[in-house]
JSON list of C-alpha atoms in Angstrom, two decimals:
[
{"chain": "A", "resi": 1, "resn": "MET", "atom": "CA", "xyz": [-44.91, 6.79, 30.37]},
{"chain": "A", "resi": 2, "resn": "SER", "atom": "CA", "xyz": [-41.79, 8.94, 30.39]},
{"chain": "A", "resi": 3, "resn": "SER", "atom": "CA", "xyz": [-41.23, 11.85, 32.72]},
{"chain": "A", "resi": 4, "resn": "ASP", "atom": "CA", "xyz": [-39.58, 15.15, 31.89]},
{"chain": "A", "resi": 5, "resn": "LEU", "atom": "CA", "xyz": [-36.68, 14.39, 34.21]},
{"chain": "A", "resi": 6, "resn": "ARG", "atom": "CA", "xyz": [-36.03, 11.03, 32.55]},
{"chain": "A", "resi": 7, "resn": "GLY", "atom": "CA", "xyz": [-36.10, 12.62, 29.11]},
{"chain": "A", "resi": 8, "resn": "ARG", "atom": "CA", "xyz": [-33.73, 15.35, 30.21]},
{"chain": "A", "resi": 9, "resn": "ILE", "atom": "CA", "xyz": [-31.27, 12.80, 31.61]},
{"chain": "A", "resi": 10, "resn": "ARG", "atom": "CA", "xyz": [-31.49, 10.72, 28.42]},
{"chain": "A", "resi": 11, "resn": "ASN", "atom": "CA", "xyz": [-30.94, 13.77, 26.18]},
{"chain": "A", "resi": 12, "resn": "ASP", "atom": "CA", "xyz": [-28.06, 15.04, 28.31]},
{"chain": "A", "resi": 13, "resn": "LEU", "atom": "CA", "xyz": [-26.43, 11.62, 28.12]},
{"chain": "A", "resi": 14, "resn": "LYS", "atom": "CA", "xyz": [-26.59, 11.71, 24.33]},
{"chain": "A", "resi": 15, "resn": "SER", "atom": "CA", "xyz": [-25.11, 15.21, 24.16]},
{"chain": "A", "resi": 16, "resn": "ALA", "atom": "CA", "xyz": [-22.36, 14.29, 26.66]},
{"chain": "A", "resi": 17, "resn": "MET", "atom": "CA", "xyz": [-21.47, 11.32, 24.48]},
{"chain": "A", "resi": 18, "resn": "LEU", "atom": "CA", "xyz": [-21.20, 13.60, 21.45]},
{"chain": "A", "resi": 19, "resn": "ARG", "atom": "CA", "xyz": [-19.02, 16.04, 23.42]},
{"chain": "A", "resi": 20, "resn": "ARG", "atom": "CA", "xyz": [-16.90, 13.11, 24.63]},
{"chain": "A", "resi": 21, "resn": "ASP", "atom": "CA", "xyz": [-17.24, 14.33, 28.22]},
{"chain": "A", "resi": 22, "resn": "ALA", "atom": "CA", "xyz": [-16.17, 11.19, 30.11]},
{"chain": "A", "resi": 23, "resn": "LEU", "atom": "CA", "xyz": [-17.22, 12.36, 33.60]},
{"chain": "A", "resi": 24, "resn": "SER", "atom": "CA", "xyz": [-20.70, 13.41, 32.46]},
{"chain": "A", "resi": 25, "resn": "VAL", "atom": "CA", "xyz": [-21.19, 10.21, 30.47]},
{"chain": "A", "resi": 26, "resn": "SER", "atom": "CA", "xyz": [-20.21, 7.96, 33.37]},
{"chain": "A", "resi": 27, "resn": "THR", "atom": "CA", "xyz": [-22.30, 9.93, 35.88]},
{"chain": "A", "resi": 28, "resn": "LEU", "atom": "CA", "xyz": [-25.38, 10.01, 33.66]},
{"chain": "A", "resi": 29, "resn": "ARG", "atom": "CA", "xyz": [-25.02, 6.29, 32.94]},
{"chain": "A", "resi": 30, "resn": "MET", "atom": "CA", "xyz": [-24.87, 5.70, 36.69]},
{"chain": "A", "resi": 31, "resn": "ILE", "atom": "CA", "xyz": [-28.08, 7.71, 37.11]},
{"chain": "A", "resi": 32, "resn": "ALA", "atom": "CA", "xyz": [-29.76, 5.78, 34.30]},
{"chain": "A", "resi": 33, "resn": "ALA", "atom": "CA", "xyz": [-28.72, 2.46, 35.86]},
{"chain": "A", "resi": 34, "resn": "LYS", "atom": "CA", "xyz": [-30.10, 3.52, 39.27]},
{"chain": "A", "resi": 35, "resn": "LEU", "atom": "CA", "xyz": [-33.37, 4.57, 37.61]},
{"chain": "A", "resi": 36, "resn": "LYS", "atom": "CA", "xyz": [-33.65, 1.23, 35.85]},
{"chain": "A", "resi": 37, "resn": "ASP", "atom": "CA", "xyz": [-32.98, -0.63, 39.11]},
{"chain": "A", "resi": 38, "resn": "ALA", "atom": "CA", "xyz": [-35.67, 1.44, 40.87]},
{"chain": "A", "resi": 39, "resn": "ASP", "atom": "CA", "xyz": [-38.13, 0.80, 38.04]},
{"chain": "A", "resi": 40, "resn": "ILE", "atom": "CA", "xyz": [-37.49, -2.96, 38.23]},
{"chain": "A", "resi": 41, "resn": "ALA", "atom": "CA", "xyz": [-37.94, -2.91, 42.01]},
{"chain": "A", "resi": 42, "resn": "ALA", "atom": "CA", "xyz": [-41.28, -1.09, 41.61]},
{"chain": "A", "resi": 43, "resn": "ARG", "atom": "CA", "xyz": [-42.73, -3.52, 39.05]},
{"chain": "A", "resi": 44, "resn": "PRO", "atom": "CA", "xyz": [-44.24, -5.94, 41.63]},
{"chain": "A", "resi": 45, "resn": "GLN", "atom": "CA", "xyz": [-46.42, -3.04, 42.86]},
{"chain": "A", "resi": 46, "resn": "GLY", "atom": "CA", "xyz": [-47.67, -2.53, 39.30]},
{"chain": "A", "resi": 47, "resn": "ILE", "atom": "CA", "xyz": [-45.59, 0.60, 38.68]},
{"chain": "A", "resi": 48, "resn": "GLU", "atom": "CA", "xyz": [-43.94, 0.67, 35.28]},
{"chain": "A", "resi": 49, "resn": "ALA", "atom": "CA", "xyz": [-41.73, 3.74, 35.93]},
{"chain": "A", "resi": 50, "resn": "ILE", "atom": "CA", "xyz": [-41.18, 5.53, 39.22]},
{"chain": "A", "resi": 51, "resn": "PRO", "atom": "CA", "xyz": [-42.55, 9.11, 39.40]},
{"chain": "A", "resi": 52, "resn": "ASP", "atom": "CA", "xyz": [-40.43, 12.26, 39.44]},
{"chain": "A", "resi": 53, "resn": "ALA", "atom": "CA", "xyz": [-40.74, 12.66, 43.22]},
{"chain": "A", "resi": 54, "resn": "GLU", "atom": "CA", "xyz": [-39.08, 9.27, 43.73]},
{"chain": "A", "resi": 55, "resn": "ILE", "atom": "CA", "xyz": [-36.45, 10.12, 41.10]},
{"chain": "A", "resi": 56, "resn": "VAL", "atom": "CA", "xyz": [-35.60, 13.27, 43.05]},
{"chain": "A", "resi": 57, "resn": "ALA", "atom": "CA", "xyz": [-35.30, 11.23, 46.26]},
{"chain": "A", "resi": 58, "resn": "LEU", "atom": "CA", "xyz": [-33.04, 8.75, 44.45]},
{"chain": "A", "resi": 59, "resn": "LEU", "atom": "CA", "xyz": [-30.84, 11.59, 43.16]},
{"chain": "A", "resi": 60, "resn": "ARG", "atom": "CA", "xyz": [-30.63, 13.14, 46.65]},
{"chain": "A", "resi": 61, "resn": "GLY", "atom": "CA", "xyz": [-29.45, 9.78, 47.96]},
{"chain": "A", "resi": 62, "resn": "MET", "atom": "CA", "xyz": [-26.79, 9.62, 45.27]},
{"chain": "A", "resi": 63, "resn": "VAL", "atom": "CA", "xyz": [-25.58, 13.11, 46.19]},
{"chain": "A", "resi": 64, "resn": "LYS", "atom": "CA", "xyz": [-25.47, 12.21, 49.88]},
{"chain": "A", "resi": 65, "resn": "SER", "atom": "CA", "xyz": [-23.39, 9.08, 49.28]},
{"chain": "A", "resi": 66, "resn": "ARG", "atom": "CA", "xyz": [-21.00, 11.02, 47.07]},
{"chain": "A", "resi": 67, "resn": "ARG", "atom": "CA", "xyz": [-20.59, 13.75, 49.67]},
{"chain": "A", "resi": 68, "resn": "ASP", "atom": "CA", "xyz": [-19.65, 11.07, 52.21]},
{"chain": "A", "resi": 69, "resn": "SER", "atom": "CA", "xyz": [-17.19, 9.52, 49.76]},
{"chain": "A", "resi": 70, "resn": "GLU", "atom": "CA", "xyz": [-15.69, 12.92, 48.96]},
{"chain": "A", "resi": 71, "resn": "ALA", "atom": "CA", "xyz": [-15.10, 13.60, 52.66]},
{"chain": "A", "resi": 72, "resn": "GLN", "atom": "CA", "xyz": [-13.49, 10.19, 53.13]},
{"chain": "A", "resi": 73, "resn": "TYR", "atom": "CA", "xyz": [-11.24, 10.69, 50.11]},
{"chain": "A", "resi": 74, "resn": "ARG", "atom": "CA", "xyz": [-10.16, 14.11, 51.37]},
{"chain": "A", "resi": 75, "resn": "HIS", "atom": "CA", "xyz": [-9.49, 12.63, 54.81]},
{"chain": "A", "resi": 76, "resn": "GLY", "atom": "CA", "xyz": [-7.49, 9.82, 53.18]},
{"chain": "A", "resi": 77, "resn": "ASN", "atom": "CA", "xyz": [-5.40, 12.33, 51.20]},
{"chain": "A", "resi": 78, "resn": "ARG", "atom": "CA", "xyz": [-6.82, 11.30, 47.81]},
{"chain": "A", "resi": 79, "resn": "PRO", "atom": "CA", "xyz": [-7.67, 14.67, 46.21]},
{"chain": "A", "resi": 80, "resn": "ASP", "atom": "CA", "xyz": [-7.96, 13.14, 42.73]},
{"chain": "A", "resi": 81, "resn": "LEU", "atom": "CA", "xyz": [-10.81, 10.86, 43.77]},
{"chain": "A", "resi": 82, "resn": "ALA", "atom": "CA", "xyz": [-12.38, 13.59, 45.92]},
{"chain": "A", "resi": 83, "resn": "ASP", "atom": "CA", "xyz": [-12.41, 15.94, 42.92]},
{"chain": "A", "resi": 84, "resn": "ARG", "atom": "CA", "xyz": [-14.09, 13.26, 40.80]},
{"chain": "A", "resi": 85, "resn": "GLU", "atom": "CA", "xyz": [-16.80, 12.82, 43.45]},
{"chain": "A", "resi": 86, "resn": "ALA", "atom": "CA", "xyz": [-17.27, 16.61, 43.58]},
{"chain": "A", "resi": 87, "resn": "GLY", "atom": "CA", "xyz": [-17.68, 16.65, 39.79]},
{"chain": "A", "resi": 88, "resn": "GLU", "atom": "CA", "xyz": [-20.30, 13.90, 39.98]},
{"chain": "A", "resi": 89, "resn": "ILE", "atom": "CA", "xyz": [-22.14, 15.83, 42.70]},
{"chain": "A", "resi": 90, "resn": "ALA", "atom": "CA", "xyz": [-22.24, 18.93, 40.50]},
{"chain": "A", "resi": 91, "resn": "ILE", "atom": "CA", "xyz": [-23.67, 16.94, 37.59]},
{"chain": "A", "resi": 92, "resn": "ILE", "atom": "CA", "xyz": [-26.31, 15.18, 39.70]},
{"chain": "A", "resi": 93, "resn": "GLU", "atom": "CA", "xyz": [-27.38, 18.43, 41.38]},
{"chain": "A", "resi": 94, "resn": "THR", "atom": "CA", "xyz": [-28.32, 19.93, 38.01]},
{"chain": "A", "resi": 95, "resn": "TYR", "atom": "CA", "xyz": [-31.30, 17.53, 38.01]},
{"chain": "A", "resi": 96, "resn": "LEU", "atom": "CA", "xyz": [-32.47, 18.40, 41.52]},
{"chain": "A", "resi": 97, "resn": "PRO", "atom": "CA", "xyz": [-35.04, 21.13, 42.14]},
{"chain": "A", "resi": 98, "resn": "GLN", "atom": "CA", "xyz": [-34.02, 24.26, 44.02]},
{"chain": "A", "resi": 99, "resn": "THR", "atom": "CA", "xyz": [-34.24, 23.49, 47.74]},
{"chain": "A", "resi": 100, "resn": "LEU", "atom": "CA", "xyz": [-35.67, 25.70, 50.45]},
{"chain": "A", "resi": 101, "resn": "SER", "atom": "CA", "xyz": [-33.12, 27.39, 52.66]},
{"chain": "A", "resi": 102, "resn": "GLY", "atom": "CA", "xyz": [-32.78, 30.36, 54.97]},
{"chain": "A", "resi": 103, "resn": "ALA", "atom": "CA", "xyz": [-35.85, 32.51, 55.45]},
{"chain": "A", "resi": 104, "resn": "ALA", "atom": "CA", "xyz": [-38.00, 30.44, 53.08]},
{"chain": "A", "resi": 105, "resn": "LEU", "atom": "CA", "xyz": [-37.28, 27.28, 55.07]},
{"chain": "A", "resi": 106, "resn": "ASP", "atom": "CA", "xyz": [-37.97, 29.08, 58.36]},
{"chain": "A", "resi": 107, "resn": "ALA", "atom": "CA", "xyz": [-41.30, 30.38, 57.05]},
{"chain": "A", "resi": 108, "resn": "ALA", "atom": "CA", "xyz": [-42.28, 26.91, 55.83]},
{"chain": "A", "resi": 109, "resn": "ILE", "atom": "CA", "xyz": [-41.38, 25.44, 59.22]},
{"chain": "A", "resi": 110, "resn": "GLU", "atom": "CA", "xyz": [-43.44, 28.05, 61.06]},
{"chain": "A", "resi": 111, "resn": "THR", "atom": "CA", "xyz": [-46.42, 27.32, 58.80]},
{"chain": "A", "resi": 112, "resn": "ALA", "atom": "CA", "xyz": [-46.03, 23.56, 59.36]},
{"chain": "A", "resi": 113, "resn": "ILE", "atom": "CA", "xyz": [-45.78, 24.03, 63.14]},
{"chain": "A", "resi": 114, "resn": "ALA", "atom": "CA", "xyz": [-48.95, 26.12, 63.13]},
{"chain": "A", "resi": 115, "resn": "ALA", "atom": "CA", "xyz": [-50.77, 23.64, 60.86]},
{"chain": "A", "resi": 116, "resn": "SER", "atom": "CA", "xyz": [-49.81, 20.59, 62.90]},
{"chain": "A", "resi": 117, "resn": "GLY", "atom": "CA", "xyz": [-50.32, 22.23, 66.29]},
{"chain": "A", "resi": 118, "resn": "ALA", "atom": "CA", "xyz": [-46.89, 21.11, 67.49]},
{"chain": "A", "resi": 119, "resn": "THR", "atom": "CA", "xyz": [-45.93, 22.14, 71.00]},
{"chain": "A", "resi": 120, "resn": "GLY", "atom": "CA", "xyz": [-42.55, 20.53, 71.55]},
{"chain": "A", "resi": 121, "resn": "PRO", "atom": "CA", "xyz": [-39.89, 18.12, 70.32]},
{"chain": "A", "resi": 122, "resn": "LYS", "atom": "CA", "xyz": [-42.22, 15.12, 70.68]},
{"chain": "A", "resi": 123, "resn": "ASP", "atom": "CA", "xyz": [-44.32, 16.52, 67.80]},
{"chain": "A", "resi": 124, "resn": "MET", "atom": "CA", "xyz": [-41.42, 16.60, 65.33]},
{"chain": "A", "resi": 125, "resn": "GLY", "atom": "CA", "xyz": [-42.93, 13.81, 63.22]},
{"chain": "A", "resi": 126, "resn": "LYS", "atom": "CA", "xyz": [-46.15, 15.77, 62.72]},
{"chain": "A", "resi": 127, "resn": "VAL", "atom": "CA", "xyz": [-44.23, 18.86, 61.60]},
{"chain": "A", "resi": 128, "resn": "ILE", "atom": "CA", "xyz": [-42.01, 16.89, 59.19]},
{"chain": "A", "resi": 129, "resn": "ALA", "atom": "CA", "xyz": [-45.09, 15.21, 57.68]},
{"chain": "A", "resi": 130, "resn": "ALA", "atom": "CA", "xyz": [-46.78, 18.59, 57.19]},
{"chain": "A", "resi": 131, "resn": "LEU", "atom": "CA", "xyz": [-43.60, 20.01, 55.64]},
{"chain": "A", "resi": 132, "resn": "LYS", "atom": "CA", "xyz": [-43.21, 17.06, 53.29]},
{"chain": "A", "resi": 133, "resn": "ALA", "atom": "CA", "xyz": [-46.85, 17.33, 52.19]},
{"chain": "A", "resi": 134, "resn": "ALA", "atom": "CA", "xyz": [-46.62, 21.08, 51.59]},
{"chain": "A", "resi": 135, "resn": "GLN", "atom": "CA", "xyz": [-43.16, 21.39, 50.04]},
{"chain": "A", "resi": 136, "resn": "GLY", "atom": "CA", "xyz": [-42.50, 18.03, 48.40]},
{"chain": "A", "resi": 137, "resn": "PRO", "atom": "CA", "xyz": [-39.31, 17.77, 46.36]},
{"chain": "A", "resi": 138, "resn": "ALA", "atom": "CA", "xyz": [-38.16, 21.31, 47.24]},
{"chain": "A", "resi": 139, "resn": "LEU", "atom": "CA", "xyz": [-37.39, 20.08, 50.74]},
{"chain": "A", "resi": 140, "resn": "ASP", "atom": "CA", "xyz": [-33.95, 18.84, 51.75]},
{"chain": "A", "resi": 141, "resn": "MET", "atom": "CA", "xyz": [-35.00, 16.47, 54.53]},
{"chain": "A", "resi": 142, "resn": "ALA", "atom": "CA", "xyz": [-31.69, 16.54, 56.41]},
{"chain": "A", "resi": 143, "resn": "ALA", "atom": "CA", "xyz": [-31.61, 20.32, 56.65]},
{"chain": "A", "resi": 144, "resn": "ALA", "atom": "CA", "xyz": [-35.33, 20.54, 57.36]},
{"chain": "A", "resi": 145, "resn": "ALA", "atom": "CA", "xyz": [-35.19, 17.94, 60.13]},
{"chain": "A", "resi": 146, "resn": "ALA", "atom": "CA", "xyz": [-32.32, 19.74, 61.85]},
{"chain": "A", "resi": 147, "resn": "ALA", "atom": "CA", "xyz": [-34.10, 23.11, 61.59]},
{"chain": "A", "resi": 148, "resn": "VAL", "atom": "CA", "xyz": [-37.41, 21.69, 62.86]},
{"chain": "A", "resi": 149, "resn": "LYS", "atom": "CA", "xyz": [-35.66, 19.99, 65.77]},
{"chain": "A", "resi": 150, "resn": "ALA", "atom": "CA", "xyz": [-33.88, 23.21, 66.74]},
{"chain": "A", "resi": 151, "resn": "ARG", "atom": "CA", "xyz": [-37.05, 25.29, 66.41]},
{"chain": "A", "resi": 152, "resn": "LEU", "atom": "CA", "xyz": [-39.19, 22.90, 68.46]},
{"chain": "A", "resi": 153, "resn": "ALA", "atom": "CA", "xyz": [-36.50, 22.51, 71.12]},
{"chain": "A", "resi": 154, "resn": "ALA", "atom": "CA", "xyz": [-36.17, 26.31, 71.40]},
{"chain": "A", "resi": 155, "resn": "SER", "atom": "CA", "xyz": [-39.91, 26.86, 71.68]},
{"chain": "A", "resi": 156, "resn": "TRP", "atom": "CA", "xyz": [-40.20, 24.08, 74.27]},
{"chain": "A", "resi": 157, "resn": "ALA", "atom": "CA", "xyz": [-37.30, 25.52, 76.30]},
{"chain": "A", "resi": 158, "resn": "CYS", "atom": "CA", "xyz": [-38.86, 28.99, 76.29]},
{"chain": "A", "resi": 159, "resn": "ARG", "atom": "CA", "xyz": [-42.22, 27.66, 77.48]},
{"chain": "A", "resi": 160, "resn": "SER", "atom": "CA", "xyz": [-40.74, 25.49, 80.20]},
{"chain": "A", "resi": 161, "resn": "ILE", "atom": "CA", "xyz": [-38.45, 28.21, 81.51]},
{"chain": "A", "resi": 162, "resn": "PHE", "atom": "CA", "xyz": [-41.16, 30.83, 81.69]},
{"chain": "A", "resi": 163, "resn": "SER", "atom": "CA", "xyz": [-43.74, 28.52, 83.23]},
{"chain": "A", "resi": 164, "resn": "THR", "atom": "CA", "xyz": [-44.56, 29.17, 86.89]},
{"chain": "A", "resi": 165, "resn": "SER", "atom": "CA", "xyz": [-43.74, 25.60, 87.86]},
{"chain": "A", "resi": 166, "resn": "CYS", "atom": "CA", "xyz": [-40.21, 25.82, 86.58]},
{"chain": "A", "resi": 167, "resn": "ALA", "atom": "CA", "xyz": [-37.75, 26.03, 89.48]},
{"chain": "A", "resi": 168, "resn": "THR", "atom": "CA", "xyz": [-34.97, 27.25, 87.18]},
{"chain": "A", "resi": 169, "resn": "ALA", "atom": "CA", "xyz": [-36.94, 30.33, 86.20]},
{"chain": "A", "resi": 170, "resn": "ARG", "atom": "CA", "xyz": [-37.58, 31.19, 89.85]},
{"chain": "A", "resi": 171, "resn": "ARG", "atom": "CA", "xyz": [-33.97, 30.70, 90.93]},
{"chain": "A", "resi": 172, "resn": "TRP", "atom": "CA", "xyz": [-32.13, 32.06, 87.88]},
{"chain": "A", "resi": 173, "resn": "PRO", "atom": "CA", "xyz": [-34.32, 34.43, 85.92]},
{"chain": "A", "resi": 174, "resn": "ARG", "atom": "CA", "xyz": [-31.38, 35.70, 83.90]},
{"chain": "A", "resi": 175, "resn": "SER", "atom": "CA", "xyz": [-30.69, 32.22, 82.50]},
{"chain": "A", "resi": 176, "resn": "SER", "atom": "CA", "xyz": [-34.03, 32.32, 80.72]},
{"chain": "A", "resi": 177, "resn": "ALA", "atom": "CA", "xyz": [-32.88, 35.37, 78.79]},
{"chain": "A", "resi": 178, "resn": "VAL", "atom": "CA", "xyz": [-29.98, 33.44, 77.35]},
{"chain": "A", "resi": 179, "resn": "VAL", "atom": "CA", "xyz": [-32.11, 30.47, 76.26]},
{"chain": "A", "resi": 180, "resn": "CYS", "atom": "CA", "xyz": [-34.95, 32.44, 74.70]},
{"chain": "A", "resi": 181, "resn": "GLY", "atom": "CA", "xyz": [-32.99, 35.38, 73.33]},
{"chain": "A", "resi": 182, "resn": "SER", "atom": "CA", "xyz": [-34.99, 37.99, 75.20]},
{"chain": "A", "resi": 183, "resn": "SER", "atom": "CA", "xyz": [-33.50, 40.71, 77.37]},
{"chain": "A", "resi": 184, "resn": "ALA", "atom": "CA", "xyz": [-32.72, 39.89, 81.00]},
{"chain": "A", "resi": 185, "resn": "ALA", "atom": "CA", "xyz": [-34.72, 42.88, 82.21]},
{"chain": "A", "resi": 186, "resn": "GLY", "atom": "CA", "xyz": [-37.79, 41.77, 80.27]},
{"chain": "A", "resi": 187, "resn": "ALA", "atom": "CA", "xyz": [-37.46, 38.20, 81.52]},
{"chain": "A", "resi": 188, "resn": "THR", "atom": "CA", "xyz": [-37.46, 39.09, 85.20]},
{"chain": "A", "resi": 189, "resn": "ARG", "atom": "CA", "xyz": [-40.31, 41.56, 85.20]}
]
């Protein structure tokens, strides 16, 4: 039971060994070791080899930890180690699927908000669950969570400011234009 991603990593490791590319060999061996550890941890549940979705999550975790290390090395004035971490990130990212960003992420968030019926920041979990179910591995959870949080907070702020019970909207109608991005003239009329 071998996945396409596992086979690709194994084949790339062999070709990197033939090319004598030390950075690629060490990075791919690290990936293979992490996969083996994850497979061993999954055996008590009766899973022989973890599926591709879990492999992608494992690789995203590896990239995240290397980004943190790279930042610390740069802060500590160790550009040699930071460059090595950046090289490992580039190699690992070749095995990750293209992630949603920009307009595609915004459209997916809008669809998830509509599907989950979210009305404010308290419904963030519902929206994230709908996004994860719809988009799967193409979703960078850190970026998606930040975008969902901002979108839900903005929609909640607009509703609360324009509600008739909101004292702020009655006292300072122009402040609602700044929060919601609408014109001041349209907000007061």
